[in-house]
Amino acid sequence: MISFSLTGKTALVTGANRGIGKAIAKALGDAGAHVICAGVSSPEATVAEMPSAEGVQVDLSNPSALTPLFGEKQIDILVNNAGIIRRDDTVDFSEKDWDDVMDINLKAVFLNSQAFARAALSAGRKGKIINTASLLSFQGGIRVPSYTASKHGVAGLTKLMANEWASKGVNVNAIAPGYIATDNTTALREDASRNAEILSRIPAGRWGEAEDIAGAAVFLAAPASDYIHGAILNVDGGWLAR
C-alpha cells in the first residue's frame, strides 16, 4: 500500500518562518510529522498554526549553527530550504555578496546534511533529505552569480550524497521551484517588463505559490518515494519544458 503518512516522524525545516519553508513545514505537519521550524526570525507564527511543532530561532548565516541539533534530537526528515539571493551586475558583484549567499545556500546544506547522515547512519535508521534547488540549477540567470553557483552546487551535492547514502537507507533528493511569489522574487514581480517576460514563458500562465511546492515535499519525505534517489523534481509550471 502506497503511503504518504509521516506519522511518528520528526522533520527539521530551515527557513520555515515564511514563504516556501512555511508552506512545506505546514504540509509535513498536516501529513503527521512533528516539525522543528528553524528560522533567522522567530518561527513561532508558523508553529502556532501546526498540530505538533516547535520553533528554533538561529543565525542561519552561520553554516554550522544547526549542527548540534542533530546530536540532540532524532530527526527523520531534513528539509534544507533556507536561502538568500543578492543581485548586481557580475562585474560589480562583491565578495561579501558572494560569500553570504554561498554560506547559507550551499555550505549550510552540506553541513546540515552531513550532520543528519552521521546521526542516521550511526543509529542504523533511515532518513530523508530534501534540498531546495532552483531553475538556476539548470540555467544561468542574470545578475545573480552567487545564487546561480550555489544552486548548481545544490544539484550536484544532491546527486553525490544520493550516490553515497542510497544503499544505506538515506534518500537525498531536491525540489527545483520555478518562479514562486515569495520575498526573493519581489524585485522581479515589481519590474513590469521582466514580470511580463516571465509570465509569457510559463505554460501554466501564472506565478507559483509557496503551497505549490508543499505537495512535492510531502511526497519526497514519505514512504511513497522510497525508491527515488538523486532526483531534482521541477515544480515550475512547465518552465523548463518550454
PDB file of C-alpha atoms in Angstrom:
ATOM      1  CA  MET A   1       0.000   0.000   0.000  1.00  0.00           C
ATOM      2  CA  ILE A   2       1.417   3.385  -1.004  1.00  0.00           C
ATOM      3  CA  SER A   3       1.781   5.679   1.988  1.00  0.00           C
ATOM      4  CA  PHE A   4       2.100   9.435   2.236  1.00  0.00           C
ATOM      5  CA  SER A   5       1.768   9.410   6.013  1.00  0.00           C
ATOM      6  CA  LEU A   6       4.519  10.955   8.132  1.00  0.00           C
ATOM      7  CA  THR A   7       3.006   9.953  11.456  1.00  0.00           C
ATOM      8  CA  GLY A   8       5.690   9.296  14.045  1.00  0.00           C
ATOM      9  CA  LYS A   9       8.382  11.166  12.094  1.00  0.00           C
ATOM     10  CA  THR A  10      10.249  14.308  13.097  1.00  0.00           C
ATOM     11  CA  ALA A  11      11.172  16.818  10.399  1.00  0.00           C
ATOM     12  CA  LEU A  12      13.501  19.807  10.500  1.00  0.00           C
ATOM     13  CA  VAL A  13      12.732  22.595   8.028  1.00  0.00           C
ATOM     14  CA  THR A  14      15.115  25.538   7.658  1.00  0.00           C
ATOM     15  CA  GLY A  15      13.731  28.908   6.645  1.00  0.00           C
ATOM     16  CA  ALA A  16      10.344  27.817   7.990  1.00  0.00           C
ATOM     17  CA  ASN A  17       9.190  31.226   9.178  1.00  0.00           C
ATOM     18  CA  ARG A  18       7.819  32.339   5.794  1.00  0.00           C
ATOM     19  CA  GLY A  19       7.334  31.553   2.119  1.00  0.00           C
ATOM     20  CA  ILE A  20       8.181  28.134   0.742  1.00  0.00           C
ATOM     21  CA  GLY A  21       9.640  26.935   4.041  1.00  0.00           C
ATOM     22  CA  LYS A  22       6.494  27.783   5.958  1.00  0.00           C
ATOM     23  CA  ALA A  23       4.309  26.036   3.373  1.00  0.00           C
ATOM     24  CA  ILE A  24       6.488  22.915   3.484  1.00  0.00           C
ATOM     25  CA  ALA A  25       6.543  22.854   7.279  1.00  0.00           C
ATOM     26  CA  LYS A  26       2.755  23.092   7.483  1.00  0.00           C
ATOM     27  CA  ALA A  27       2.279  20.387   4.839  1.00  0.00           C
ATOM     28  CA  LEU A  28       4.636  17.993   6.631  1.00  0.00           C
ATOM     29  CA  GLY A  29       2.712  18.690   9.830  1.00  0.00           C
ATOM     30  CA  ASP A  30      -0.596  18.022   8.108  1.00  0.00           C
ATOM     31  CA  ALA A  31       0.847  14.676   6.949  1.00  0.00           C
ATOM     32  CA  GLY A  32       1.503  13.735  10.569  1.00  0.00           C
ATOM     33  CA  ALA A  33       5.091  14.785  11.266  1.00  0.00           C
ATOM     34  CA  HIS A  34       6.327  16.678  14.292  1.00  0.00           C
ATOM     35  CA  VAL A  35       8.097  19.643  12.711  1.00  0.00           C
ATOM     36  CA  ILE A  36      11.060  21.620  14.028  1.00  0.00           C
ATOM     37  CA  CYS A  37      10.793  25.005  12.346  1.00  0.00           C
ATOM     38  CA  ALA A  38      14.110  26.848  12.096  1.00  0.00           C
ATOM     39  CA  GLY A  39      14.449  30.468  11.028  1.00  0.00           C
ATOM     40  CA  VAL A  40      16.534  33.598  11.403  1.00  0.00           C
ATOM     41  CA  SER A  41      13.476  35.401  12.697  1.00  0.00           C
ATOM     42  CA  SER A  42      11.111  33.726  15.118  1.00  0.00           C
ATOM     43  CA  PRO A  43       9.128  30.867  13.536  1.00  0.00           C
ATOM     44  CA  GLU A  44       6.504  30.975  16.285  1.00  0.00           C
ATOM     45  CA  ALA A  45       3.805  32.180  13.888  1.00  0.00           C
ATOM     46  CA  THR A  46       4.358  29.043  11.815  1.00  0.00           C
ATOM     47  CA  VAL A  47       4.444  26.825  14.910  1.00  0.00           C
ATOM     48  CA  ALA A  48       1.165  28.284  16.160  1.00  0.00           C
ATOM     49  CA  GLU A  49      -0.624  27.106  13.001  1.00  0.00           C
ATOM     50  CA  MET A  50       0.528  23.483  13.297  1.00  0.00           C
ATOM     51  CA  PRO A  51      -0.702  20.494  15.316  1.00  0.00           C
ATOM     52  CA  SER A  52       2.748  19.356  16.502  1.00  0.00           C
ATOM     53  CA  ALA A  53       5.720  21.670  16.100  1.00  0.00           C
ATOM     54  CA  GLU A  54       8.464  23.603  17.830  1.00  0.00           C
ATOM     55  CA  GLY A  55      10.495  26.623  16.820  1.00  0.00           C
ATOM     56  CA  VAL A  56      14.232  27.257  16.730  1.00  0.00           C
ATOM     57  CA  GLN A  57      15.450  30.789  16.118  1.00  0.00           C
ATOM     58  CA  VAL A  58      19.006  30.558  14.808  1.00  0.00           C
ATOM     59  CA  ASP A  59      21.584  32.591  12.917  1.00  0.00           C
ATOM     60  CA  LEU A  60      21.495  30.728   9.610  1.00  0.00           C
ATOM     61  CA  SER A  61      24.330  32.876   8.258  1.00  0.00           C
ATOM     62  CA  ASN A  62      26.494  30.566  10.388  1.00  0.00           C
ATOM     63  CA  PRO A  63      26.529  27.393   8.244  1.00  0.00           C
ATOM     64  CA  SER A  64      27.154  25.125  11.233  1.00  0.00           C
ATOM     65  CA  ALA A  65      24.576  26.742  13.527  1.00  0.00           C
ATOM     66  CA  LEU A  66      22.225  23.753  13.456  1.00  0.00           C
ATOM     67  CA  THR A  67      24.874  21.018  13.630  1.00  0.00           C
ATOM     68  CA  PRO A  68      24.478  20.353  17.395  1.00  0.00           C
ATOM     69  CA  LEU A  69      20.738  19.776  16.979  1.00  0.00           C
ATOM     70  CA  PHE A  70      21.287  16.522  15.091  1.00  0.00           C
ATOM     71  CA  GLY A  71      23.039  15.064  18.113  1.00  0.00           C
ATOM     72  CA  GLU A  72      20.310  16.208  20.482  1.00  0.00           C
ATOM     73  CA  LYS A  73      17.180  15.071  18.641  1.00  0.00           C
ATOM     74  CA  GLN A  74      16.234  12.181  16.404  1.00  0.00           C
ATOM     75  CA  ILE A  75      15.422  13.840  13.100  1.00  0.00           C
ATOM     76  CA  ASP A  76      13.977  11.656  10.341  1.00  0.00           C
ATOM     77  CA  ILE A  77      13.455  14.278   7.631  1.00  0.00           C
ATOM     78  CA  LEU A  78      15.686  17.231   6.812  1.00  0.00           C
ATOM     79  CA  VAL A  79      14.483  19.986   4.502  1.00  0.00           C
ATOM     80  CA  ASN A  80      17.323  22.325   3.549  1.00  0.00           C
ATOM     81  CA  ASN A  81      15.154  25.204   2.413  1.00  0.00           C
ATOM     82  CA  ALA A  82      16.733  28.397   3.786  1.00  0.00           C
ATOM     83  CA  GLY A  83      18.251  30.591   1.108  1.00  0.00           C
ATOM     84  CA  ILE A  84      19.035  34.162   0.131  1.00  0.00           C
ATOM     85  CA  ILE A  85      19.719  35.995  -3.114  1.00  0.00           C
ATOM     86  CA  ARG A  86      21.786  39.067  -3.967  1.00  0.00           C
ATOM     87  CA  ARG A  87      21.529  40.914  -7.283  1.00  0.00           C
ATOM     88  CA  ASP A  88      24.120  43.006  -9.108  1.00  0.00           C
ATOM     89  CA  ASP A  89      25.950  43.066 -12.411  1.00  0.00           C
ATOM     90  CA  THR A  90      28.596  40.368 -12.318  1.00  0.00           C
ATOM     91  CA  VAL A  91      31.413  42.863 -12.967  1.00  0.00           C
ATOM     92  CA  ASP A  92      30.340  44.759  -9.830  1.00  0.00           C
ATOM     93  CA  PHE A  93      29.385  41.800  -7.625  1.00  0.00           C
ATOM     94  CA  SER A  94      31.049  41.996  -4.206  1.00  0.00           C
ATOM     95  CA  GLU A  95      32.959  39.269  -2.428  1.00  0.00           C
ATOM     96  CA  LYS A  96      30.683  39.715   0.585  1.00  0.00           C
ATOM     97  CA  ASP A  97      27.568  39.094  -1.501  1.00  0.00           C
ATOM     98  CA  TRP A  98      29.256  36.007  -2.917  1.00  0.00           C
ATOM     99  CA  ASP A  99      30.202  34.627   0.499  1.00  0.00           C
ATOM    100  CA  ASP A 100      26.902  35.469   2.214  1.00  0.00           C
ATOM    101  CA  VAL A 101      24.881  33.588  -0.386  1.00  0.00           C
ATOM    102  CA  MET A 102      27.211  30.610  -0.637  1.00  0.00           C
ATOM    103  CA  ASP A 103      27.329  30.160   3.149  1.00  0.00           C
ATOM    104  CA  ILE A 104      23.557  29.878   3.515  1.00  0.00           C
ATOM    105  CA  ASN A 105      22.584  28.337   0.180  1.00  0.00           C
ATOM    106  CA  LEU A 106      25.343  25.748  -0.187  1.00  0.00           C
ATOM    107  CA  LYS A 107      27.727  25.376   2.749  1.00  0.00           C
ATOM    108  CA  ALA A 108      24.895  25.048   5.275  1.00  0.00           C
ATOM    109  CA  VAL A 109      23.196  22.472   3.037  1.00  0.00           C
ATOM    110  CA  PHE A 110      26.376  20.394   3.099  1.00  0.00           C
ATOM    111  CA  LEU A 111      26.981  20.704   6.848  1.00  0.00           C
ATOM    112  CA  ASN A 112      23.345  20.075   7.794  1.00  0.00           C
ATOM    113  CA  SER A 113      23.164  17.033   5.525  1.00  0.00           C
ATOM    114  CA  GLN A 114      26.483  15.710   6.796  1.00  0.00           C
ATOM    115  CA  ALA A 115      25.362  16.007  10.430  1.00  0.00           C
ATOM    116  CA  PHE A 116      21.983  14.441   9.626  1.00  0.00           C
ATOM    117  CA  ALA A 117      23.572  11.498   7.819  1.00  0.00           C
ATOM    118  CA  ARG A 118      26.154  10.921  10.534  1.00  0.00           C
ATOM    119  CA  ALA A 119      23.403  10.623  13.132  1.00  0.00           C
ATOM    120  CA  ALA A 120      21.151   8.438  10.969  1.00  0.00           C
ATOM    121  CA  LEU A 121      23.882   6.092   9.766  1.00  0.00           C
ATOM    122  CA  SER A 122      25.427   5.636  13.207  1.00  0.00           C
ATOM    123  CA  ALA A 123      21.979   4.726  14.592  1.00  0.00           C
ATOM    124  CA  GLY A 124      21.174   2.457  11.658  1.00  0.00           C
ATOM    125  CA  ARG A 125      17.973   4.293  10.820  1.00  0.00           C
ATOM    126  CA  LYS A 126      16.532   5.516   7.548  1.00  0.00           C
ATOM    127  CA  GLY A 127      16.153   9.182   6.676  1.00  0.00           C
ATOM    128  CA  LYS A 128      15.046  11.636   4.019  1.00  0.00           C
ATOM    129  CA  ILE A 129      16.903  14.771   2.914  1.00  0.00           C
ATOM    130  CA  ILE A 130      15.115  17.269   0.672  1.00  0.00           C
ATOM    131  CA  ASN A 131      17.129  20.167  -0.706  1.00  0.00           C
ATOM    132  CA  THR A 132      15.755  23.285  -2.332  1.00  0.00           C
ATOM    133  CA  ALA A 133      17.343  23.668  -5.738  1.00  0.00           C
ATOM    134  CA  SER A 134      16.151  26.139  -8.394  1.00  0.00           C
ATOM    135  CA  LEU A 135      15.579  26.665 -12.089  1.00  0.00           C
ATOM    136  CA  LEU A 136      19.028  28.210 -11.825  1.00  0.00           C
ATOM    137  CA  SER A 137      20.381  24.766 -11.015  1.00  0.00           C
ATOM    138  CA  PHE A 138      19.959  24.270 -14.780  1.00  0.00           C
ATOM    139  CA  GLN A 139      20.138  27.784 -16.224  1.00  0.00           C
ATOM    140  CA  GLY A 140      22.479  30.739 -15.841  1.00  0.00           C
ATOM    141  CA  GLY A 141      20.176  33.547 -14.836  1.00  0.00           C
ATOM    142  CA  ILE A 142      21.087  37.247 -14.930  1.00  0.00           C
ATOM    143  CA  ARG A 143      22.809  39.346 -12.261  1.00  0.00           C
ATOM    144  CA  VAL A 144      22.734  36.583  -9.624  1.00  0.00           C
ATOM    145  CA  PRO A 145      26.167  34.919  -9.874  1.00  0.00           C
ATOM    146  CA  SER A 146      26.433  33.577  -6.339  1.00  0.00           C
ATOM    147  CA  TYR A 147      22.831  32.347  -6.310  1.00  0.00           C
ATOM    148  CA  THR A 148      23.323  30.534  -9.625  1.00  0.00           C
ATOM    149  CA  ALA A 149      26.576  28.960  -8.466  1.00  0.00           C
ATOM    150  CA  SER A 150      25.036  27.901  -5.156  1.00  0.00           C
ATOM    151  CA  LYS A 151      22.015  26.278  -6.794  1.00  0.00           C
ATOM    152  CA  HIS A 152      24.166  24.424  -9.327  1.00  0.00           C
ATOM    153  CA  GLY A 153      26.098  23.241  -6.277  1.00  0.00           C
ATOM    154  CA  VAL A 154      22.942  22.085  -4.511  1.00  0.00           C
ATOM    155  CA  ALA A 155      22.034  19.964  -7.540  1.00  0.00           C
ATOM    156  CA  GLY A 156      25.487  18.401  -7.605  1.00  0.00           C
ATOM    157  CA  LEU A 157      25.569  17.745  -3.867  1.00  0.00           C
ATOM    158  CA  THR A 158      22.132  16.142  -4.034  1.00  0.00           C
ATOM    159  CA  LYS A 159      23.368  13.625  -6.598  1.00  0.00           C
ATOM    160  CA  LEU A 160      26.666  12.988  -4.806  1.00  0.00           C
ATOM    161  CA  MET A 161      25.055  12.383  -1.430  1.00  0.00           C
ATOM    162  CA  ALA A 162      22.431  10.133  -3.023  1.00  0.00           C
ATOM    163  CA  ASN A 163      25.224   8.059  -4.580  1.00  0.00           C
ATOM    164  CA  GLU A 164      26.898   7.586  -1.199  1.00  0.00           C
ATOM    165  CA  TRP A 165      23.873   7.099   1.057  1.00  0.00           C
ATOM    166  CA  ALA A 166      21.137   5.459  -1.049  1.00  0.00           C
ATOM    167  CA  SER A 167      22.298   1.939  -0.183  1.00  0.00           C
ATOM    168  CA  LYS A 168      22.373   2.885   3.493  1.00  0.00           C
ATOM    169  CA  GLY A 169      18.729   3.951   3.720  1.00  0.00           C
ATOM    170  CA  VAL A 170      19.071   7.725   3.360  1.00  0.00           C
ATOM    171  CA  ASN A 171      17.232   9.272   0.415  1.00  0.00           C
ATOM    172  CA  VAL A 172      18.578  12.562  -0.901  1.00  0.00           C
ATOM    173  CA  ASN A 173      16.516  14.496  -3.428  1.00  0.00           C
ATOM    174  CA  ALA A 174      15.784  18.097  -4.325  1.00  0.00           C
ATOM    175  CA  ILE A 175      12.904  20.280  -5.434  1.00  0.00           C
ATOM    176  CA  ALA A 176      13.559  22.940  -8.050  1.00  0.00           C
ATOM    177  CA  PRO A 177      10.880  25.608  -7.662  1.00  0.00           C
ATOM    178  CA  GLY A 178      10.013  27.729 -10.645  1.00  0.00           C
ATOM    179  CA  TYR A 179       9.051  31.372 -10.350  1.00  0.00           C
ATOM    180  CA  ILE A 180       7.279  31.461  -6.993  1.00  0.00           C
ATOM    181  CA  ALA A 181       5.699  34.548  -5.430  1.00  0.00           C
ATOM    182  CA  THR A 182       7.964  34.982  -2.387  1.00  0.00           C
ATOM    183  CA  ASP A 183      10.121  37.725  -0.894  1.00  0.00           C
ATOM    184  CA  ASN A 184      13.069  36.557  -3.015  1.00  0.00           C
ATOM    185  CA  THR A 185      11.179  37.327  -6.231  1.00  0.00           C
ATOM    186  CA  THR A 186       9.642  40.660  -5.232  1.00  0.00           C
ATOM    187  CA  ALA A 187      12.092  42.619  -7.401  1.00  0.00           C
ATOM    188  CA  LEU A 188      11.176  40.565 -10.467  1.00  0.00           C
ATOM    189  CA  ARG A 189       7.432  40.842  -9.919  1.00  0.00           C
ATOM    190  CA  GLU A 190       7.671  44.605  -9.395  1.00  0.00           C
ATOM    191  CA  ASP A 191       9.573  45.048 -12.670  1.00  0.00           C
ATOM    192  CA  ALA A 192       6.669  45.242 -15.141  1.00  0.00           C
ATOM    193  CA  SER A 193       8.762  44.306 -18.166  1.00  0.00           C
ATOM    194  CA  ARG A 194      10.526  41.373 -16.518  1.00  0.00           C
ATOM    195  CA  ASN A 195       7.292  40.159 -14.931  1.00  0.00           C
ATOM    196  CA  ALA A 196       5.599  40.092 -18.327  1.00  0.00           C
ATOM    197  CA  GLU A 197       8.538  38.231 -19.879  1.00  0.00           C
ATOM    198  CA  ILE A 198       8.436  35.593 -17.184  1.00  0.00           C
ATOM    199  CA  LEU A 199       4.673  35.068 -17.344  1.00  0.00           C
ATOM    200  CA  SER A 200       4.770  34.750 -21.116  1.00  0.00           C
ATOM    201  CA  ARG A 201       7.100  31.754 -20.834  1.00  0.00           C
ATOM    202  CA  ILE A 202       5.319  29.830 -18.053  1.00  0.00           C
ATOM    203  CA  PRO A 203       2.941  27.322 -19.691  1.00  0.00           C
ATOM    204  CA  ALA A 204       0.747  27.342 -16.575  1.00  0.00           C
ATOM    205  CA  GLY A 205       0.268  31.085 -17.130  1.00  0.00           C
ATOM    206  CA  ARG A 206       0.868  32.201 -13.541  1.00  0.00           C
ATOM    207  CA  TRP A 207       3.481  32.624 -10.845  1.00  0.00           C
ATOM    208  CA  GLY A 208       3.647  29.689  -8.494  1.00  0.00           C
ATOM    209  CA  GLU A 209       2.562  29.886  -4.866  1.00  0.00           C
ATOM    210  CA  ALA A 210       4.543  28.543  -1.937  1.00  0.00           C
ATOM    211  CA  GLU A 211       1.865  25.904  -1.412  1.00  0.00           C
ATOM    212  CA  ASP A 212       2.618  24.524  -4.891  1.00  0.00           C
ATOM    213  CA  ILE A 213       5.928  23.244  -3.521  1.00  0.00           C
ATOM    214  CA  ALA A 214       4.474  21.656  -0.395  1.00  0.00           C
ATOM    215  CA  GLY A 215       2.954  18.565  -2.017  1.00  0.00           C
ATOM    216  CA  ALA A 216       6.248  17.677  -3.661  1.00  0.00           C
ATOM    217  CA  ALA A 217       7.984  17.932  -0.288  1.00  0.00           C
ATOM    218  CA  VAL A 218       5.479  15.603   1.372  1.00  0.00           C
ATOM    219  CA  PHE A 219       5.937  13.098  -1.464  1.00  0.00           C
ATOM    220  CA  LEU A 220       9.737  13.118  -1.152  1.00  0.00           C
ATOM    221  CA  ALA A 221       9.511  12.819   2.641  1.00  0.00           C
ATOM    222  CA  ALA A 222       7.015   9.950   2.622  1.00  0.00           C
ATOM    223  CA  PRO A 223       7.423   6.179   2.110  1.00  0.00           C
ATOM    224  CA  ALA A 224       5.852   6.632  -1.336  1.00  0.00           C
ATOM    225  CA  SER A 225       9.215   7.941  -2.616  1.00  0.00           C
ATOM    226  CA  ASP A 226      11.476   5.321  -1.013  1.00  0.00           C
ATOM    227  CA  TYR A 227      12.994   4.281  -4.370  1.00  0.00           C
ATOM    228  CA  ILE A 228      13.723   7.832  -5.503  1.00  0.00           C
ATOM    229  CA  HIS A 229      17.343   8.899  -5.033  1.00  0.00           C
ATOM    230  CA  GLY A 230      19.248  11.834  -6.507  1.00  0.00           C
ATOM    231  CA  ALA A 231      16.242  13.306  -8.285  1.00  0.00           C
ATOM    232  CA  ILE A 232      15.649  17.009  -8.831  1.00  0.00           C
ATOM    233  CA  LEU A 233      11.903  17.483  -9.126  1.00  0.00           C
ATOM    234  CA  ASN A 234      10.963  20.570 -11.109  1.00  0.00           C
ATOM    235  CA  VAL A 235       7.871  22.336  -9.781  1.00  0.00           C
ATOM    236  CA  ASP A 236       7.841  25.175 -12.258  1.00  0.00           C
ATOM    237  CA  GLY A 237       4.525  25.419 -14.098  1.00  0.00           C
ATOM    238  CA  GLY A 238       6.218  23.872 -17.133  1.00  0.00           C
ATOM    239  CA  TRP A 239       9.029  26.470 -17.436  1.00  0.00           C
ATOM    240  CA  LEU A 240      11.801  24.000 -18.253  1.00  0.00           C
ATOM    241  CA  ALA A 241       9.627  22.160 -20.745  1.00  0.00           C
ATOM    242  CA  ARG A 242       9.112  25.316 -22.807  1.00  0.00           C
TER     243      ARG A 242
END
